[in-house]
Tab-separated table of C-alpha atoms in Angstrom:
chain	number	residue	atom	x	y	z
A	227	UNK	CA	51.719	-80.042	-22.519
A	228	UNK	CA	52.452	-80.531	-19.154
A	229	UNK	CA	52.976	-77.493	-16.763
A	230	UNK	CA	55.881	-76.803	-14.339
A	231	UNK	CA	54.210	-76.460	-11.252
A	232	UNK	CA	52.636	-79.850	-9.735
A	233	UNK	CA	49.080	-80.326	-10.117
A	234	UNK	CA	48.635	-78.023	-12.988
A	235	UNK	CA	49.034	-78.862	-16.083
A	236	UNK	CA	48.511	-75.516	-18.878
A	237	UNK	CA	48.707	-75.031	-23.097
A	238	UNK	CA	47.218	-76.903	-25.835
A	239	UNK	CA	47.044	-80.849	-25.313
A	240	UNK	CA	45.599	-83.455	-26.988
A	241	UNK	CA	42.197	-84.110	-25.790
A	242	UNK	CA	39.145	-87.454	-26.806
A	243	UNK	CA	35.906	-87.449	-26.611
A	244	UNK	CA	34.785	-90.859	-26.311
A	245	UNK	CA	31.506	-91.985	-27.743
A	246	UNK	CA	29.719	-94.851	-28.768
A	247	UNK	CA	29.473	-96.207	-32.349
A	248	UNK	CA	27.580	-94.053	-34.622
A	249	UNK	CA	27.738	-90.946	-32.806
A	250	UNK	CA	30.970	-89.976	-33.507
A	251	UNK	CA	30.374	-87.424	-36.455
A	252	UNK	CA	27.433	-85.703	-34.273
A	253	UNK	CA	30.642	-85.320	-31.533
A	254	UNK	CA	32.567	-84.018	-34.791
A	255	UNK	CA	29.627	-81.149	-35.882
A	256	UNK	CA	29.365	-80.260	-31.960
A	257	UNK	CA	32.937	-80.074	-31.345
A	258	UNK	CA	33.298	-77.877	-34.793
A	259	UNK	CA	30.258	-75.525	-32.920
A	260	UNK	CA	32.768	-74.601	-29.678
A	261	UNK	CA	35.600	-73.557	-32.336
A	262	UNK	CA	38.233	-75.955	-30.908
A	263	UNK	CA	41.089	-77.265	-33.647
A	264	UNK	CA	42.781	-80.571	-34.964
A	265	UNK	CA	39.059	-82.697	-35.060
A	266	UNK	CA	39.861	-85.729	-36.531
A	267	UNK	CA	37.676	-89.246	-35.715
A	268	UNK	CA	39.244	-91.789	-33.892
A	269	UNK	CA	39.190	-95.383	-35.295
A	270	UNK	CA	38.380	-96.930	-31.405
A	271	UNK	CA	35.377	-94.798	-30.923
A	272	UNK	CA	35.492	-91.070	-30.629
A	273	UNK	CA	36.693	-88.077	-31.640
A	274	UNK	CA	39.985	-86.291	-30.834
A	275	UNK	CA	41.286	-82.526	-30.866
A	276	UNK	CA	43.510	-79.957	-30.068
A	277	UNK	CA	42.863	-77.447	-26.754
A	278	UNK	CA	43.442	-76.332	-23.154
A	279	UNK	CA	41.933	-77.522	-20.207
A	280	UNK	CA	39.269	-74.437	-20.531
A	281	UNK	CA	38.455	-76.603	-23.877
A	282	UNK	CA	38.106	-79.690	-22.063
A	283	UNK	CA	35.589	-78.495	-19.624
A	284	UNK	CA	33.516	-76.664	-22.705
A	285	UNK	CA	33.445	-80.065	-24.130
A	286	UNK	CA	31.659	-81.400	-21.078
A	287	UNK	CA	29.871	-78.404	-20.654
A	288	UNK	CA	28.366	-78.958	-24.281
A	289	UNK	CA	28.714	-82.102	-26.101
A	290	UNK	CA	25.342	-84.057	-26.545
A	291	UNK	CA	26.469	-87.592	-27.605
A	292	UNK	CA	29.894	-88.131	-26.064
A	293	UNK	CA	31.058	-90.269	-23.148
A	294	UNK	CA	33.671	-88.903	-21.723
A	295	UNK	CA	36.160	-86.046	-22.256
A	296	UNK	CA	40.074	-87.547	-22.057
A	297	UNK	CA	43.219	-85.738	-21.880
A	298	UNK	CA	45.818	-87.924	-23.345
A	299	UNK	CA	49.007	-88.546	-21.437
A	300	UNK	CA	50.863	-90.953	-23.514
A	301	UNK	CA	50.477	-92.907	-26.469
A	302	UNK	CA	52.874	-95.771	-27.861
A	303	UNK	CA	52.717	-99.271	-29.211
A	304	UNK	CA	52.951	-101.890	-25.908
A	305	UNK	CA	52.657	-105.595	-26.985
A	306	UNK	CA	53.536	-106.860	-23.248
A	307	UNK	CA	52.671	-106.207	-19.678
A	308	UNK	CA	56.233	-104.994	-19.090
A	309	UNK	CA	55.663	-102.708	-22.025
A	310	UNK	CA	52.670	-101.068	-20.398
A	311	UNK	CA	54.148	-101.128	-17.112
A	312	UNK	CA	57.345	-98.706	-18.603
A	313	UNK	CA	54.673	-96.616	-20.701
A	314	UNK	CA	52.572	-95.505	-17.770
A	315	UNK	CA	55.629	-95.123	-15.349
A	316	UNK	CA	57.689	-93.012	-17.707
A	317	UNK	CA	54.797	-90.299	-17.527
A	318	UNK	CA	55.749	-87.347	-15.553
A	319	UNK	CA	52.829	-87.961	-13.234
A	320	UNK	CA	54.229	-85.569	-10.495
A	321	UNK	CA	54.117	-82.945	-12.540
A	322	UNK	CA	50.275	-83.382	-13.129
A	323	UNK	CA	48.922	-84.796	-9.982
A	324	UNK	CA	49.129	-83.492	-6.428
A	325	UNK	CA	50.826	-85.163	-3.587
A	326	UNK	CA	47.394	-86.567	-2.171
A	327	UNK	CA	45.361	-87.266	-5.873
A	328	UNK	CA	42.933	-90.100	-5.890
A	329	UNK	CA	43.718	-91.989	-8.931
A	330	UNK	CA	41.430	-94.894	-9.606
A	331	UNK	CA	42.566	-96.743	-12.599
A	332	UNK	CA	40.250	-98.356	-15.466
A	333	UNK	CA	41.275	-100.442	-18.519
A	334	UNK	CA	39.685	-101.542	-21.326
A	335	UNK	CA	41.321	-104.130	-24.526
A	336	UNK	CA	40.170	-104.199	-27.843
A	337	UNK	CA	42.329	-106.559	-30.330
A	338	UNK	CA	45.091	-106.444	-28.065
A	339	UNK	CA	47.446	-108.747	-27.314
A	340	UNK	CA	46.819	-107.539	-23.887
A	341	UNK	CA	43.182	-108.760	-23.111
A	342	UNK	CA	42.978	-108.216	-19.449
A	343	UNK	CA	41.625	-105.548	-18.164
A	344	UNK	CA	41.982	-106.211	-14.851
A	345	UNK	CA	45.856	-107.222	-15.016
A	346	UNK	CA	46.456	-104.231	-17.243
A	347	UNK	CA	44.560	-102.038	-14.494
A	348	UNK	CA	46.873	-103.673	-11.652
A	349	UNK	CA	49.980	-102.933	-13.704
A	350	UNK	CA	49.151	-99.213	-14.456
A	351	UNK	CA	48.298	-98.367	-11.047
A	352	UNK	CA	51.718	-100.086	-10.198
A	353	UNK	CA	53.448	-98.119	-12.333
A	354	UNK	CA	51.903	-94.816	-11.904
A	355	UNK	CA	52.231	-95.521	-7.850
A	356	UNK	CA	56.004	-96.438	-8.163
A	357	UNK	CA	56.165	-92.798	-9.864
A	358	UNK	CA	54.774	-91.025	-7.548
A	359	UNK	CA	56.331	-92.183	-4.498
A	360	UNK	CA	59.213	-91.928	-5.931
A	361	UNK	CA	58.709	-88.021	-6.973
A	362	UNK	CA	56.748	-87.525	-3.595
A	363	UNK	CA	59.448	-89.262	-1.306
A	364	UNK	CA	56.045	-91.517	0.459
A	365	UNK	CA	55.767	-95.090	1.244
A	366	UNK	CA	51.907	-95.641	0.059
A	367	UNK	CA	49.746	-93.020	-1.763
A	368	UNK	CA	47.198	-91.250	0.717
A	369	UNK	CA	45.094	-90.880	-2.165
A	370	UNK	CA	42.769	-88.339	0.136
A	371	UNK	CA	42.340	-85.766	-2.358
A	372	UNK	CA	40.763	-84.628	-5.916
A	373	UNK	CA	39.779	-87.540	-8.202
A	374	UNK	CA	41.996	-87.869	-10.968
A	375	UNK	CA	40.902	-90.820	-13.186
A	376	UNK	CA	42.691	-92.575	-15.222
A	377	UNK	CA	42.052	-94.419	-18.754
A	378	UNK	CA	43.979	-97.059	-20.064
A	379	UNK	CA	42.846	-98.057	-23.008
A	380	UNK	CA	44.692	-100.617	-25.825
A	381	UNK	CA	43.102	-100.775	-29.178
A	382	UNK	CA	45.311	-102.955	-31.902
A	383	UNK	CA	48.078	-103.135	-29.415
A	384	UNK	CA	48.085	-99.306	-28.904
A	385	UNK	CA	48.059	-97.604	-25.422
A	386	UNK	CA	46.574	-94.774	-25.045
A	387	UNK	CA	46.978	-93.296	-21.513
A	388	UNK	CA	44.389	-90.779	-20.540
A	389	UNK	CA	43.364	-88.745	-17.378
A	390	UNK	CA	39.003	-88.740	-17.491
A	391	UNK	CA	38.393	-84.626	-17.071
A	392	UNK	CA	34.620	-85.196	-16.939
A	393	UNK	CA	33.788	-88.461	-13.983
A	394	UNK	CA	30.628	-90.117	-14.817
A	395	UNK	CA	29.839	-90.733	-18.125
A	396	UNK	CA	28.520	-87.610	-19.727
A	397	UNK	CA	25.303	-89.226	-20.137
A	398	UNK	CA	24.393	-88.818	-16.680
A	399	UNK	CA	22.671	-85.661	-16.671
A	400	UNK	CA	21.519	-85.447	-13.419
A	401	UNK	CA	17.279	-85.191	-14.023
A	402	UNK	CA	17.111	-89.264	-14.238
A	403	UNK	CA	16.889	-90.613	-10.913
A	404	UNK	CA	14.579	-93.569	-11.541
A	405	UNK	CA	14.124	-95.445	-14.251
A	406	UNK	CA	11.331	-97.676	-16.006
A	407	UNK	CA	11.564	-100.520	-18.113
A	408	UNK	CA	13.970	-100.851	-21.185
A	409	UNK	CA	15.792	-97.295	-20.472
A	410	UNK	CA	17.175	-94.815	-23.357
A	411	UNK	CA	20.719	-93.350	-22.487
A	412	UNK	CA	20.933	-90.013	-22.646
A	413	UNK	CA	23.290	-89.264	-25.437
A	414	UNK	CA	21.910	-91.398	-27.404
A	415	UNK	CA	18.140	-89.936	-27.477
A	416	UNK	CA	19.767	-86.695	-28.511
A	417	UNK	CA	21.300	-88.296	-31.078
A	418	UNK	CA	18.166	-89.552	-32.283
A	419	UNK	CA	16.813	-86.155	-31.747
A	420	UNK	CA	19.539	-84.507	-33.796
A	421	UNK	CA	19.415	-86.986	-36.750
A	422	UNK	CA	15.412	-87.264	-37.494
A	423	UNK	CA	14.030	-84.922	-39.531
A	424	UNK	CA	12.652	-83.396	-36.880
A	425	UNK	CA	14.227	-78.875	-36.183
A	426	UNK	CA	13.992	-77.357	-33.057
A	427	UNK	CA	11.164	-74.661	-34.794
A	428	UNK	CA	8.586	-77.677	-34.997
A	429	UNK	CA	6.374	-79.879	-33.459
A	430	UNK	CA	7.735	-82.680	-32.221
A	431	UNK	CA	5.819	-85.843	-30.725
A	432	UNK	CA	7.120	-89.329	-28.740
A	433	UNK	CA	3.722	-91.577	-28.955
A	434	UNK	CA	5.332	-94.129	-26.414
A	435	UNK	CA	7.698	-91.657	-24.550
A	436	UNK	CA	7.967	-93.911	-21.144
A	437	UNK	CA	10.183	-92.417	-18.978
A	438	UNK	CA	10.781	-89.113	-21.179
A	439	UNK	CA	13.893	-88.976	-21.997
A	440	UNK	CA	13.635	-88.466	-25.741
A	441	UNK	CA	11.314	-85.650	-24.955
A	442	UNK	CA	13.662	-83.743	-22.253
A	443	UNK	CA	16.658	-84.526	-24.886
A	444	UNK	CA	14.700	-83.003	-27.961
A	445	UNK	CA	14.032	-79.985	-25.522
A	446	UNK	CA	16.771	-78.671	-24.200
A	447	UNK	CA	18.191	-79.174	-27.839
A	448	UNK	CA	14.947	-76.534	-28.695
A	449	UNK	CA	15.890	-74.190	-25.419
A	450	UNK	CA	19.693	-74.255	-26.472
A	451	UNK	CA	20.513	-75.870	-23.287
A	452	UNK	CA	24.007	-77.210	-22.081
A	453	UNK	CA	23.564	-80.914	-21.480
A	454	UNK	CA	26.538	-80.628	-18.519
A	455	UNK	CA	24.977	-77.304	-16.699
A	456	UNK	CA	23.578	-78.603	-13.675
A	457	UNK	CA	26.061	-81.004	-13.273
A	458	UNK	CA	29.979	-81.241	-12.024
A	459	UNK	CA	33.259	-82.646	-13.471
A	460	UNK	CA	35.899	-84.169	-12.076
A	461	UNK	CA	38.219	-81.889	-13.397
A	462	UNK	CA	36.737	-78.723	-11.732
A	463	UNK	CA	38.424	-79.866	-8.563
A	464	UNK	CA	41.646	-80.414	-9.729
A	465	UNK	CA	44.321	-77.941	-8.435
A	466	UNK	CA	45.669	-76.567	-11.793
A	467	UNK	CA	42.120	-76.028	-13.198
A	468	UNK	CA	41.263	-72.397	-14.662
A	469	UNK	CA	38.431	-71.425	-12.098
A	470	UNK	CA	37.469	-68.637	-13.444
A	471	UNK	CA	37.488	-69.319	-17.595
A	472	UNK	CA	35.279	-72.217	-16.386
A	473	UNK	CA	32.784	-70.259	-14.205
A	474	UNK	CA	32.865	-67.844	-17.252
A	475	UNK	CA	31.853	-70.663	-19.126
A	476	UNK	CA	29.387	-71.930	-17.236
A	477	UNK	CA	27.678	-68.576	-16.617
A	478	UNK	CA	27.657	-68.297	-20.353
A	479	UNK	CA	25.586	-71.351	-20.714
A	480	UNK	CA	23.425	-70.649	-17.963
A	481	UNK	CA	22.739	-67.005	-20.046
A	482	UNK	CA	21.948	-68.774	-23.397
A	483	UNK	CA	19.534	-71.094	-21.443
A	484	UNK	CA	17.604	-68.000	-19.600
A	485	UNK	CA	17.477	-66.879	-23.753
A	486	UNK	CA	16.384	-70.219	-24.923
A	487	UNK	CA	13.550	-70.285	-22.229
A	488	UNK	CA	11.538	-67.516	-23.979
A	489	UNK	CA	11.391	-69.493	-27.669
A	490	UNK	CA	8.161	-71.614	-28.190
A	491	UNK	CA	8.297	-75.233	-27.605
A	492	UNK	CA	5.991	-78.092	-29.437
A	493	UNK	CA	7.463	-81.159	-27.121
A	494	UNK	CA	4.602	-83.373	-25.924
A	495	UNK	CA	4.382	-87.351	-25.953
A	496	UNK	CA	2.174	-90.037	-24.493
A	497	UNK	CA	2.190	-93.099	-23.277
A	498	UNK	CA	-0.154	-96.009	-22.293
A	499	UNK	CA	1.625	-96.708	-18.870
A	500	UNK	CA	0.286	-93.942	-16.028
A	501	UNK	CA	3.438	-95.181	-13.800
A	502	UNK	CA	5.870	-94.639	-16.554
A	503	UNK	CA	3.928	-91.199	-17.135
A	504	UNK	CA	4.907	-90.023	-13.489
A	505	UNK	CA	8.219	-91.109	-13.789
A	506	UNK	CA	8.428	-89.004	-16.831
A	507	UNK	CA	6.766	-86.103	-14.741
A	508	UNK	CA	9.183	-86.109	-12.049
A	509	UNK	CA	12.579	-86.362	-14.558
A	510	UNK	CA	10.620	-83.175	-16.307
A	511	UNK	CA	10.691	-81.507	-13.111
A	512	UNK	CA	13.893	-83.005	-12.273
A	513	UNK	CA	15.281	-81.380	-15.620
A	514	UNK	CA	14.125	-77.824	-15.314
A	515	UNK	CA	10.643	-78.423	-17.453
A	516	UNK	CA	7.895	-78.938	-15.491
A	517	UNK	CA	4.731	-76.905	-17.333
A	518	UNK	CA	6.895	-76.872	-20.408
A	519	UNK	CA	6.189	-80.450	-22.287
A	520	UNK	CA	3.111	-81.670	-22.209
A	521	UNK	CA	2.349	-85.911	-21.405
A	522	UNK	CA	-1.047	-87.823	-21.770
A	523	UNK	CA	-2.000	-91.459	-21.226
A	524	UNK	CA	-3.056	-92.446	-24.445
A	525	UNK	CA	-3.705	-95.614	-26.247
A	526	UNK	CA	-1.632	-95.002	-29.596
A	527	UNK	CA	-5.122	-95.306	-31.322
A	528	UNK	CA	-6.416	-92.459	-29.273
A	529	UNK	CA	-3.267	-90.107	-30.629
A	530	UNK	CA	-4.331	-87.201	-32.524
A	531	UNK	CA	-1.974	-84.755	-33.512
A	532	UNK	CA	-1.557	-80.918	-34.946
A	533	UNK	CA	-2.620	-80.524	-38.784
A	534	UNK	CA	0.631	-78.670	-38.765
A	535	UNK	CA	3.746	-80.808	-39.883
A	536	UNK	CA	5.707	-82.238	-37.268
A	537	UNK	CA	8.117	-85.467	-36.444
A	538	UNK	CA	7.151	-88.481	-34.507
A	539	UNK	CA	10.453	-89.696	-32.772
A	540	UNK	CA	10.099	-92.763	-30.270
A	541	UNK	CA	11.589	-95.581	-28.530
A	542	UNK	CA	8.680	-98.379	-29.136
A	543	UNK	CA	9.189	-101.753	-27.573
A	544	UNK	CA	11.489	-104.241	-29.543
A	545	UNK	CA	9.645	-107.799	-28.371
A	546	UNK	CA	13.551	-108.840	-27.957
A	547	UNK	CA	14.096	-105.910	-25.012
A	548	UNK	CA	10.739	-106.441	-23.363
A	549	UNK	CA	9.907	-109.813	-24.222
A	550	UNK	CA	7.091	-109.935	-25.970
A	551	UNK	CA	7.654	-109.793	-29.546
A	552	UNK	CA	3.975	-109.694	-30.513
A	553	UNK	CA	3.086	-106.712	-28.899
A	554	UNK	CA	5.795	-105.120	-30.025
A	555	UNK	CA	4.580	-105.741	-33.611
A	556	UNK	CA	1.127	-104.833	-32.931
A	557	UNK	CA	2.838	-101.278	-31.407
A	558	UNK	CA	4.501	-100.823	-34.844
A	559	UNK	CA	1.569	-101.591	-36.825
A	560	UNK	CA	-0.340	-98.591	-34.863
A	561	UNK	CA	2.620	-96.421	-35.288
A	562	UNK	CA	2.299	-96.771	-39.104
A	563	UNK	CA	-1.356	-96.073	-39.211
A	564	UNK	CA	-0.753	-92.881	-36.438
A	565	UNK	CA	1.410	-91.789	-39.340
A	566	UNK	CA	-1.256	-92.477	-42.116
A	567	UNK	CA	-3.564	-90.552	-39.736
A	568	UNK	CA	-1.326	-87.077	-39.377
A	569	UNK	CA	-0.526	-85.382	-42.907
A	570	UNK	CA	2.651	-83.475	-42.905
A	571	UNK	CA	3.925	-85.540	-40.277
A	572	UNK	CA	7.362	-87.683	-40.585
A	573	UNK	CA	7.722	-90.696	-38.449
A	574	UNK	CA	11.727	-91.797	-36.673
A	575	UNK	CA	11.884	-94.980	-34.817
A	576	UNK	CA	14.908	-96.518	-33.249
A	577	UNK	CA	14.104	-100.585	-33.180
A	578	UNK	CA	16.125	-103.880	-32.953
A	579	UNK	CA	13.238	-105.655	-34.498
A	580	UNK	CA	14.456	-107.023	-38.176
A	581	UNK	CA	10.152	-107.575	-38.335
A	582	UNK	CA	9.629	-104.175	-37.504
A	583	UNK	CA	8.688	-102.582	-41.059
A	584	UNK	CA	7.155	-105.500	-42.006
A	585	UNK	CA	5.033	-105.090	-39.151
A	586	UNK	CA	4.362	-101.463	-39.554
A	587	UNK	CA	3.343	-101.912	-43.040
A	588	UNK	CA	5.943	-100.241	-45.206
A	589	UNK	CA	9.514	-100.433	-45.980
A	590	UNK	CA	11.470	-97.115	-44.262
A	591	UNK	CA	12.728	-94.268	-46.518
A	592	UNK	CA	15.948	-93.609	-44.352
A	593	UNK	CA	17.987	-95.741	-41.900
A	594	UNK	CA	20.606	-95.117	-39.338
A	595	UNK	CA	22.677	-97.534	-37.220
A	596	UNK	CA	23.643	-97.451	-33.587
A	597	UNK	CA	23.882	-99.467	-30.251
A	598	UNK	CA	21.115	-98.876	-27.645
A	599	UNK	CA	23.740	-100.331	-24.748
A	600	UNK	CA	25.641	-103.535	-26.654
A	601	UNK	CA	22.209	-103.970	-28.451
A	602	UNK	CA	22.449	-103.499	-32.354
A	603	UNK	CA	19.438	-101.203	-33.436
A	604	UNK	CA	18.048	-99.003	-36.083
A	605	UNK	CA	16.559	-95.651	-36.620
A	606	UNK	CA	14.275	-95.948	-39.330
A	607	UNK	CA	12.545	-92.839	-40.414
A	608	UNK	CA	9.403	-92.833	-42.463
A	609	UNK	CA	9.127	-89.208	-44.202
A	610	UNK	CA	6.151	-87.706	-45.127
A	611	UNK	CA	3.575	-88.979	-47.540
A	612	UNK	CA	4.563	-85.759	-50.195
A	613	UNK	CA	8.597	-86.868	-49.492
A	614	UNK	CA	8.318	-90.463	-49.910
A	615	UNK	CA	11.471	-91.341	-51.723
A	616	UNK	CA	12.909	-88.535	-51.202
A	617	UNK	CA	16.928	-88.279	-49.245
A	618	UNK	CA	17.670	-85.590	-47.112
């Protein structure tokens, strides 16, 4: 795994993507798409496999719904803070990082015995110092050049020790500079864009879109466009990183994008808030879509939508995120009736409202769990009058 000249490290490794609960199987199918080997879901949250660093940067190139790409440096049981201490020391850290890395340290604990995450951060950056300095023949760490972060994470008394290829959270696109009330992470909007009923080929339509996110998600899924491209990694500066396979990569991505640009699009939304609406206009912009989505401020009652079928996808106010749980219900009822209104069309709405198909109307054909930030939610999907009852 590890390579023989410092600050590289070369061959197949094992590699995580993180990702919150419920998206790991949509990190599983995109993972499967780049052709990497040795998928298998991780019982902590996330997905691990099999590849080279070229890999690892793919995966941050591509994956929708991840966190975080990891490349694992050691893995063992550790049931004390000694233990930890002589797991993260006895990795051959010189061989990986360069005399002058930057190596901030983050922990989290799960069921450990070990539930600090600060002490456990304070011990592995011990450790991991007391390496180096003894490989690098230095007093203190200069720590003056590339990032190299690293993970320490202890799930049922398991360490896993990981170096974080990608930086910020994969989520952070780089088009979402300010944000309204009640945002919608990134990866998870695609995910809700990749598990409604809703293909790339058809209309699609968020009738309370805020800040756009869902509709910039659902679009570069249309345009076949790399969440990562406009963005950097951490691991592009690190010395032993393959320059070129990556730029390859990159230029790759950038080349399906310029080929996705010429399909049709059918992204629009609206919303009743004009200064939410201009927030969405400038992350469209922001994102490379300005001209190509179209936004109006509309009541939901003044929604009318294409006789041709299509999927409703939104992010409608919970009462428990926004405070006002009667308006919230009042929103859900006109959702239900915007459906009633537009034959053909199926209707996907993520919620933490347990009222929220009462107050729609009707119970949901189809529902899907996940965490909008630690809050438990729903997508409930309402299919077409003709596929009521149906399962897809």
């Amino acid at each position: 795994m590890v390579g023989h000249r410092r600050g590289a490290v070369k061959g197949a490794m094992e590699l995580i993507a993180s990702a919150a609960f419920g998206l790991e199987g949509l990190v599983k199918r995109d993972l499967q798409r780049l052709g990497v080997q040795g998928i298998k879901p991780l019982e902590q949250g996330g997905v691990a496999f099999e590849g080279d660093l070229a890999q690892a940067f793919a995966a941050n190139l591509w994956l929708r719904t991840a966190d975080r790409v990891l490349l694992v440096m050691a893995r063992q049981p550790v049931r004390s803070f000694e233990a930890l201490f002589q797991c993260v020391r006895a990795v051959a850290w010189e061989d990986i990082l360069p005399k002058d890395a930057q190596v901030p340290v983050c922990a989290q604990c799960a069921r450990s015995q070990l539930m600090s995450p600060s002490d456990c951060q304070s011990i592995a950056k011990k450790a991991l110092a007391e390496r180096m300095k003894a490989a690098y023949g230095y007093q203190r760490m200069p720590e003056t050049g590339a990032v190299h972060q690293v993970e320490v994470m202890l799930h049922g008394d398991i360490a896993t020790i990981a170096l974080n290829t990608s930086g910020p959270a994969l989520s952070r696109r780089g088009y979402r500079t300010w944000n309204g009330e009640a945002p919608l992470r990134e990866t998870l909007a695609a995910a809700l864009a990749l598990c409604c009923p809703w293909r790339p080929q058809m209309p699609l339509y968020d009738p309370c879109c805020g800040t756009g996110t869902l509709l910039i998600e659902a679009a570069y899924i249309a345009l076949d466009r790399a969440p990562g491209l406009t963005r950097s990694f951490h691991m592009e500066d690190w010395p032993g990183a393959p320059r070129q396979a990556m730029a390859d990569c990159r230029r790759q991505a950038q080349e399906r994008y310029r080929a996705g640009w010429e399909r049709p699009l059918a992204v629009a939304g609206s919303d009743i808030d004009p200064q939410a609406l201009e927030l969405a206009r400038r992350h469209l912009g922001q994102a490379g879509l300005a001209g190509r989505v179209r936004l109006e401020c509309l009541d939901l009652r003044q929604v009318r939508l294409p006789e041709e079928a299509g999927a409703l996808l939104t992010n409608p106010p919970y009462g428990q995120r926004l405070g006002d749980l009667r308006a919230a219900r009042a929103v859900a009822r006109q959702l239900g009736l915007l459906q009633e209104r537009a034959s053909g069309w199926s209707l996907s709405a993520i919620t933490a409202d347990p009222g929220f198909e009462r107050a729609l109307g009707r119970r949901g054909d189809k529902r899907r769990r996940f965490y909008n930030g630690r809050l438990e939610c729903e997508l409930i999907t309402y299919y077409p009058t003709d596929q009521r009852g149906k399962s897809t």
